[in-house]
GROMACS .gro file of C-alpha atoms in nm:
model
  313
    1MET     CA    1  -6.013  -3.764  -3.688
    2ALA     CA    2  -5.679  -3.964  -3.735
    3ASP     CA    3  -5.720  -3.934  -4.128
    4LYS     CA    4  -5.755  -3.562  -4.094
    5GLY     CA    5  -5.431  -3.512  -3.860
    6ASN     CA    6  -5.232  -3.745  -4.159
    7TRP     CA    7  -5.364  -3.545  -4.409
    8GLN     CA    8  -5.234  -3.181  -4.229
    9LEU     CA    9  -4.919  -3.340  -4.188
   10THR     CA   10  -4.862  -3.446  -4.537
   11GLU     CA   11  -4.980  -3.121  -4.686
   12ILE     CA   12  -4.709  -2.939  -4.438
   13LEU     CA   13  -4.449  -3.155  -4.535
   14ALA     CA   14  -4.540  -3.130  -4.914
   15LYS     CA   15  -4.534  -2.748  -4.845
   16LEU     CA   16  -4.228  -2.757  -4.689
   17ALA     CA   17  -4.056  -2.936  -4.979
   18GLU     CA   18  -4.202  -2.711  -5.210
   19GLN     CA   19  -4.084  -2.434  -5.033
   20LYS     CA   20  -3.739  -2.565  -4.996
   21LYS     CA   21  -3.725  -2.645  -5.357
   22GLU     CA   22  -3.827  -2.261  -5.454
   23MET     CA   23  -3.541  -2.138  -5.214
   24ASP     CA   24  -3.322  -2.409  -5.399
   25GLU     CA   25  -3.411  -2.277  -5.721
   26LYS     CA   26  -3.377  -1.891  -5.640
   27LEU     CA   27  -3.041  -1.952  -5.502
   28MET     CA   28  -2.919  -2.143  -5.799
   29GLY     CA   29  -3.120  -1.875  -6.039
   30ILE     CA   30  -2.914  -1.604  -5.840
   31GLU     CA   31  -2.569  -1.802  -5.855
   32ASN     CA   32  -2.609  -1.835  -6.236
   33LEU     CA   33  -2.624  -1.445  -6.254
   34GLN     CA   34  -2.319  -1.409  -6.078
   35PRO     CA   35  -1.936  -1.403  -6.231
   36LYS     CA   36  -1.754  -1.714  -6.140
   37THR     CA   37  -1.498  -1.510  -5.929
   38SER     CA   38  -1.486  -1.467  -5.593
   39CYS     CA   39  -1.763  -1.260  -5.422
   40THR     CA   40  -1.691  -0.861  -5.378
   41PRO     CA   41  -1.779  -0.717  -5.015
   42SER     CA   42  -2.112  -0.558  -5.145
   43GLN     CA   43  -2.196  -0.922  -5.289
   44SER     CA   44  -2.116  -1.085  -4.954
   45SER     CA   45  -2.329  -0.788  -4.803
   46ARG     CA   46  -2.627  -0.858  -5.008
   47ASP     CA   47  -2.619  -1.206  -4.923
   48ILE     CA   48  -2.593  -1.162  -4.583
   49SER     CA   49  -2.871  -0.921  -4.593
   50SER     CA   50  -3.131  -1.165  -4.818
   51ALA     CA   51  -3.017  -1.467  -4.551
   52GLN     CA   52  -3.116  -1.236  -4.256
   53THR     CA   53  -3.454  -1.186  -4.396
   54SER     CA   54  -3.543  -1.539  -4.526
   55THR     CA   55  -3.419  -1.656  -4.175
   56SER     CA   56  -3.633  -1.402  -3.983
   57ILE     CA   57  -3.979  -1.502  -4.108
   58CYS     CA   58  -4.142  -1.832  -4.067
   59VAL     CA   59  -4.139  -2.023  -4.389
   60PHE     CA   60  -4.516  -2.136  -4.373
   61CYS     CA   61  -4.682  -1.835  -4.232
   62GLU     CA   62  -4.468  -1.553  -4.242
   63ASN     CA   63  -4.515  -1.465  -3.889
   64LYS     CA   64  -4.204  -1.375  -3.697
   65GLY     CA   65  -3.939  -1.671  -3.688
   66ILE     CA   66  -3.821  -1.787  -3.365
   67PHE     CA   67  -3.661  -2.092  -3.452
   68PHE     CA   68  -3.442  -2.224  -3.723
   69CYS     CA   69  -3.389  -2.530  -3.884
   70TYR     CA   70  -3.037  -2.612  -4.048
   71ASP     CA   71  -3.156  -2.928  -4.244
   72CYS     CA   72  -3.438  -2.720  -4.398
   73LYS     CA   73  -3.227  -2.379  -4.415
   74SER     CA   74  -3.604  -2.205  -4.302
   75ALA     CA   75  -3.744  -2.030  -4.000
   76PHE     CA   76  -4.054  -2.122  -3.808
   77CYS     CA   77  -4.252  -1.978  -3.560
   78LYS     CA   78  -4.374  -2.171  -3.244
   79PRO     CA   79  -4.689  -2.376  -3.384
   80CYS     CA   80  -4.513  -2.426  -3.734
   81ARG     CA   81  -4.203  -2.531  -3.522
   82GLU     CA   82  -4.456  -2.827  -3.333
   83ASN     CA   83  -4.570  -2.938  -3.671
   84HIS     CA   84  -4.247  -2.958  -3.838
   85ASP     CA   85  -4.130  -3.164  -3.553
   86LYS     CA   86  -4.435  -3.431  -3.601
   87LEU     CA   87  -4.315  -3.479  -3.961
   88PRO     CA   88  -4.114  -3.844  -3.968
   89PRO     CA   89  -3.849  -3.719  -4.213
   90SER     CA   90  -3.795  -3.403  -4.032
   91LYS     CA   91  -3.810  -3.525  -3.660
   92LYS     CA   92  -3.398  -3.577  -3.668
   93HIS     CA   93  -3.307  -3.235  -3.793
   94SER     CA   94  -3.112  -2.969  -3.630
   95VAL     CA   95  -3.338  -2.692  -3.470
   96ILE     CA   96  -3.236  -2.414  -3.276
   97ASP     CA   97  -3.329  -2.107  -3.138
   98LEU     CA   98  -3.337  -1.819  -3.391
   99LYS     CA   99  -3.156  -1.563  -3.204
  100SER     CA  100  -2.818  -1.817  -3.191
  101VAL     CA  101  -2.815  -1.865  -3.572
  102ASN     CA  102  -2.532  -1.680  -3.768
  103PRO     CA  103  -2.724  -1.512  -4.066
  104SER     CA  104  -2.420  -1.540  -4.302
  105ALA     CA  105  -2.349  -1.905  -4.237
  106VAL     CA  106  -2.686  -2.005  -4.340
  107LYS     CA  107  -2.620  -2.012  -4.716
  108LEU     CA  108  -2.277  -2.149  -4.677
  109ARG     CA  109  -2.233  -2.362  -5.001
  110CYS     CA  110  -1.961  -2.521  -5.200
  111GLU     CA  111  -1.832  -2.233  -5.433
  112LEU     CA  112  -1.698  -2.445  -5.672
  113HIS     CA  113  -2.009  -2.658  -5.753
  114LYS     CA  114  -2.298  -2.413  -5.621
  115SER     CA  115  -2.401  -2.720  -5.415
  116GLU     CA  116  -2.485  -2.769  -5.029
  117PHE     CA  117  -2.190  -2.952  -4.820
  118THR     CA  118  -2.253  -3.340  -4.779
  119PHE     CA  119  -1.909  -3.497  -4.621
  120TYR     CA  120  -1.615  -3.354  -4.453
  121CYS     CA  121  -1.269  -3.432  -4.634
  122ILE     CA  122  -1.044  -3.595  -4.367
  123LYS     CA  123  -0.747  -3.558  -4.596
  124CYS     CA  124  -0.789  -3.205  -4.679
  125ASN     CA  125  -1.007  -3.094  -4.354
  126THR     CA  126  -1.289  -2.911  -4.545
  127LEU     CA  127  -1.623  -2.947  -4.647
  128VAL     CA  128  -1.711  -3.098  -4.985
  129CYS     CA  129  -2.026  -3.130  -5.184
  130ASN     CA  130  -2.126  -3.484  -5.367
  131ILE     CA  131  -1.978  -3.340  -5.684
  132CYS     CA  132  -1.664  -3.271  -5.485
  133VAL     CA  133  -1.643  -3.632  -5.370
  134THR     CA  134  -1.629  -3.743  -5.719
  135SER     CA  135  -1.365  -3.525  -5.853
  136ASP     CA  136  -1.088  -3.303  -5.644
  137HIS     CA  137  -1.165  -3.524  -5.360
  138LYS     CA  138  -1.223  -3.875  -5.526
  139GLU     CA  139  -1.072  -4.141  -5.294
  140HIS     CA  140  -1.036  -3.897  -5.014
  141GLY     CA  141  -1.122  -4.040  -4.665
  142LEU     CA  142  -1.445  -3.887  -4.585
  143SER     CA  143  -1.647  -3.830  -4.274
  144GLY     CA  144  -2.012  -3.737  -4.229
  145MET     CA  145  -2.075  -3.346  -4.118
  146LYS     CA  146  -2.263  -3.446  -3.804
  147GLU     CA  147  -1.984  -3.693  -3.701
  148LYS     CA  148  -1.678  -3.453  -3.775
  149SER     CA  149  -1.873  -3.182  -3.602
  150GLU     CA  150  -1.902  -3.375  -3.260
  151GLU     CA  151  -1.552  -3.466  -3.315
  152ILE     CA  152  -1.434  -3.125  -3.329
  153LYS     CA  153  -1.671  -3.005  -3.082
  154ARG     CA  154  -1.519  -3.262  -2.841
  155LEU     CA  155  -1.171  -3.137  -2.917
  156ALA     CA  156  -1.316  -2.788  -2.864
  157LYS     CA  157  -1.422  -2.871  -2.537
  158THR     CA  158  -1.119  -2.992  -2.404
  159LYS     CA  159  -0.934  -2.705  -2.521
  160LEU     CA  160  -1.226  -2.490  -2.369
  161THR     CA  161  -1.161  -2.681  -2.033
  162ASP     CA  162  -0.783  -2.595  -2.063
  163MET     CA  163  -0.872  -2.247  -2.165
  164LYS     CA  164  -1.057  -2.191  -1.848
  165ALA     CA  165  -0.807  -2.362  -1.613
  166LYS     CA  166  -0.576  -2.102  -1.783
  167LEU     CA  167  -0.811  -1.826  -1.746
  168GLN     CA  168  -0.875  -1.878  -1.368
  169SER     CA  169  -0.450  -1.913  -1.332
  170VAL     CA  170  -0.428  -1.576  -1.520
  171SER     CA  171  -0.740  -1.446  -1.314
  172LYS     CA  172  -0.564  -1.508  -1.008
  173LEU     CA  173  -0.246  -1.394  -1.112
  174ALA     CA  174  -0.405  -1.086  -1.175
  175GLU     CA  175  -0.552  -1.063  -0.871
  176LYS     CA  176  -0.235  -1.129  -0.672
  177THR     CA  177  -0.079  -0.879  -0.844
  178LYS     CA  178  -0.354  -0.651  -0.787
  179MET     CA  179  -0.406  -0.739  -0.395
  180VAL     CA  180  -0.057  -0.808  -0.323
  181HIS     CA  181   0.213  -0.754  -0.552
  182ILE     CA  182   0.130  -0.368  -0.592
  183PRO     CA  183   0.071  -0.279  -0.228
  184ASN     CA  184   0.373  -0.444  -0.131
  185LEU     CA  185   0.572  -0.242  -0.403
  186ASP     CA  186   0.390   0.078  -0.283
  187ASN     CA  187   0.457  -0.006   0.099
  188GLU     CA  188   0.812  -0.102   0.023
  189SER     CA  189   0.889   0.217  -0.152
  190GLU     CA  190   0.721   0.437   0.091
  191MET     CA  191   0.943   0.229   0.341
  192ALA     CA  192   1.259   0.302   0.097
  193VAL     CA  193   1.153   0.656   0.070
  194ALA     CA  194   1.132   0.712   0.452
  195LYS     CA  195   1.484   0.541   0.515
  196ILE     CA  196   1.637   0.785   0.272
  197ARG     CA  197   1.494   1.057   0.451
  198SER     CA  198   1.569   0.935   0.789
  199PHE     CA  199   1.928   0.909   0.623
  200GLU     CA  200   1.925   1.256   0.518
  201LYS     CA  201   1.845   1.413   0.796
  202ASP     CA  202   2.122   1.208   1.012
  203LEU     CA  203   2.372   1.337   0.749
  204GLN     CA  204   2.234   1.694   0.776
  205LYS     CA  205   2.226   1.636   1.176
  206LEU     CA  206   2.587   1.508   1.136
  207ILE     CA  207   2.754   1.776   0.939
  208SER     CA  208   2.528   2.052   1.114
  209THR     CA  209   2.676   1.917   1.416
  210LYS     CA  210   3.004   1.963   1.281
  211ALA     CA  211   2.974   2.301   1.125
  212ASP     CA  212   2.815   2.420   1.459
  213ILE     CA  213   3.143   2.308   1.652
  214LYS     CA  214   3.368   2.522   1.402
  215VAL     CA  215   3.118   2.824   1.415
  216ASN     CA  216   3.167   2.812   1.781
  217GLU     CA  217   3.504   2.813   1.771
  218VAL     CA  218   3.509   3.104   1.569
  219GLN     CA  219   3.248   3.289   1.762
  220ASP     CA  220   3.435   3.204   2.093
  221VAL     CA  221   3.771   3.354   1.951
  222ALA     CA  222   3.584   3.634   1.831
  223GLN     CA  223   3.428   3.698   2.170
  224TRP     CA  224   3.720   3.689   2.356
  225LYS     CA  225   3.915   3.888   2.123
  226LYS     CA  226   3.635   4.149   2.102
  227GLU     CA  227   3.644   4.185   2.480
  228GLU     CA  228   4.004   4.241   2.467
  229LEU     CA  229   3.930   4.537   2.235
  230GLN     CA  230   3.662   4.669   2.408
  231SER     CA  231   3.895   4.689   2.689
  232VAL     CA  232   4.161   4.860   2.521
  233LEU     CA  233   3.913   5.106   2.370
  234LYS     CA  234   3.805   5.210   2.731
  235ASN     CA  235   4.141   5.274   2.845
  236LYS     CA  236   4.232   5.465   2.499
  237GLU     CA  237   3.891   5.687   2.564
  238ARG     CA  238   4.010   5.727   2.953
  239ILE     CA  239   4.366   5.865   2.810
  240HIS     CA  240   4.209   6.062   2.558
  241ARG     CA  241   3.998   6.264   2.804
  242LYS     CA  242   4.304   6.262   3.042
  243GLN     CA  243   4.539   6.444   2.743
  244THR     CA  244   4.245   6.667   2.655
  245ALA     CA  245   4.237   6.806   3.015
  246VAL     CA  246   4.632   6.835   2.997
  247TYR     CA  247   4.589   7.012   2.648
  248GLU     CA  248   4.367   7.262   2.784
  249SER     CA  249   4.552   7.295   3.085
  250LEU     CA  250   4.873   7.382   2.906
  251LYS     CA  251   4.707   7.601   2.662
  252THR     CA  252   4.568   7.813   2.933
  253LEU     CA  253   4.911   7.794   3.142
  254LEU     CA  254   5.083   7.958   2.843
  255SER     CA  255   4.920   8.258   2.892
  256GLU     CA  256   5.029   8.305   3.251
  257GLU     CA  257   5.287   8.617   3.271
  258HIS     CA  258   5.398   8.553   3.594
  259ALA     CA  259   5.685   8.322   3.573
  260VAL     CA  260   5.728   8.166   3.888
  261SER     CA  261   5.365   8.058   3.870
  262PHE     CA  262   5.424   7.958   3.509
  263LEU     CA  263   5.714   7.734   3.598
  264MET     CA  264   5.545   7.559   3.911
  265SER     CA  265   5.244   7.491   3.665
  266TYR     CA  266   5.446   7.358   3.389
  267GLN     CA  267   5.664   7.132   3.618
  268THR     CA  268   5.330   6.959   3.748
  269LEU     CA  269   5.206   6.924   3.355
  270LYS     CA  270   5.511   6.807   3.217
  271ARG     CA  271   5.508   6.507   3.457
  272ASP     CA  272   5.115   6.438   3.320
  273MET     CA  273   5.254   6.508   2.947
  274CYS     CA  274   5.544   6.248   2.968
  275ASP     CA  275   5.252   5.997   3.143
  276LEU     CA  276   5.023   6.056   2.864
  277THR     CA  277   5.315   6.005   2.613
  278ASN     CA  278   5.396   5.664   2.724
  279GLU     CA  279   5.029   5.582   2.761
  280ALA     CA  280   4.974   5.685   2.390
  281GLN     CA  281   5.233   5.489   2.289
  282ASP     CA  282   5.101   5.145   2.453
  283ASP     CA  283   4.876   5.005   2.209
  284ILE     CA  284   4.808   4.634   2.095
  285GLU     CA  285   4.791   4.468   1.742
  286PRO     CA  286   4.452   4.441   1.570
  287TYR     CA  287   4.301   4.110   1.582
  288HIS     CA  288   4.204   3.952   1.234
  289THR     CA  289   3.977   3.631   1.188
  290ARG     CA  290   4.169   3.352   1.036
  291ALA     CA  291   3.965   3.244   0.700
  292PRO     CA  292   3.816   2.877   0.802
  293ASP     CA  293   4.006   2.561   0.743
  294LEU     CA  294   3.757   2.412   0.516
  295LYS     CA  295   3.928   2.160   0.390
  296GLY     CA  296   4.030   2.041   0.719
  297PHE     CA  297   3.634   2.065   0.806
  298LEU     CA  298   3.586   1.829   0.507
  299ASP     CA  299   3.818   1.591   0.643
  300GLU     CA  300   3.677   1.581   0.984
  301THR     CA  301   3.343   1.553   0.844
  302ILE     CA  302   3.444   1.266   0.579
  303HIS     CA  303   3.569   1.077   0.894
  304SER     CA  304   3.254   1.091   1.087
  305LEU     CA  305   3.048   0.979   0.817
  306GLN     CA  306   3.315   0.704   0.790
  307GLU     CA  307   3.246   0.614   1.168
  308TYR     CA  308   2.853   0.649   1.071
  309ARG     CA  309   2.900   0.403   0.791
  310LYS     CA  310   3.091   0.169   1.022
  311LYS     CA  311   2.741   0.143   1.262
  312LEU     CA  312   2.528   0.081   0.949
  313LYS     CA  313   2.673  -0.262   0.904
   0.00000   0.00000   0.00000
């Protein structure tokens, strides 16, 4: 039974190696057909599409892939992944969930030599292949990709921690701005507007009070003069009625034929006519409302505003 299990593992290992060799040959064949220039966007798109296909199907049974091995550059279903992990050469392979794989990163190879990356050049800060090590990067300090990856991850984690702290700080500041600064600004603005409106009403009231005083002065004088003129009017109307009566009497008297009667009546009317003549000349000068002293009104208002200003201090 143990021999059978070992045989199955050996068969899987052989198939995995064969599959990897076929994939490498296909890749090399495609690369040899391509011009030795940087790939165009359409070529890059085809490479990514091809990578997506190869990383979505299990390399052994062609079922839907669930896991991906970076070392084998192959996808596995769950049962085949279990067999893959049992193989001694692949126990330490880096296997992750297929959903976490970036398809465009699956086929990353040295563009110059079309070989897989094997080291990290410390001096140039770049990945290199075995040929790079003996040519352009000869005598450069090298690091294993795994070790360099762990080193950079540690630095990235430190930066991530710093970023998290900064994000939390920014978040707190944003929340404070939202919950404190903006409401405070709104409240302060409303209070300022309310004070201005209140100040406006006070000024209007002050000016209106001053204006009312001036208006009342004009109206009081006008009313007094009006009453005086109304008294004069009544007197003129009385005189008019009296003169009309004397006029009618004199008119009638002129038709009197008897001399004694005429003379006696005329003497009486003559006194009335004399009185009327004197009363008719007893007139008063008409009253004219003076134009308001707007400059004086403004000076008084300004003075009152200055007094009001002192109270504000």
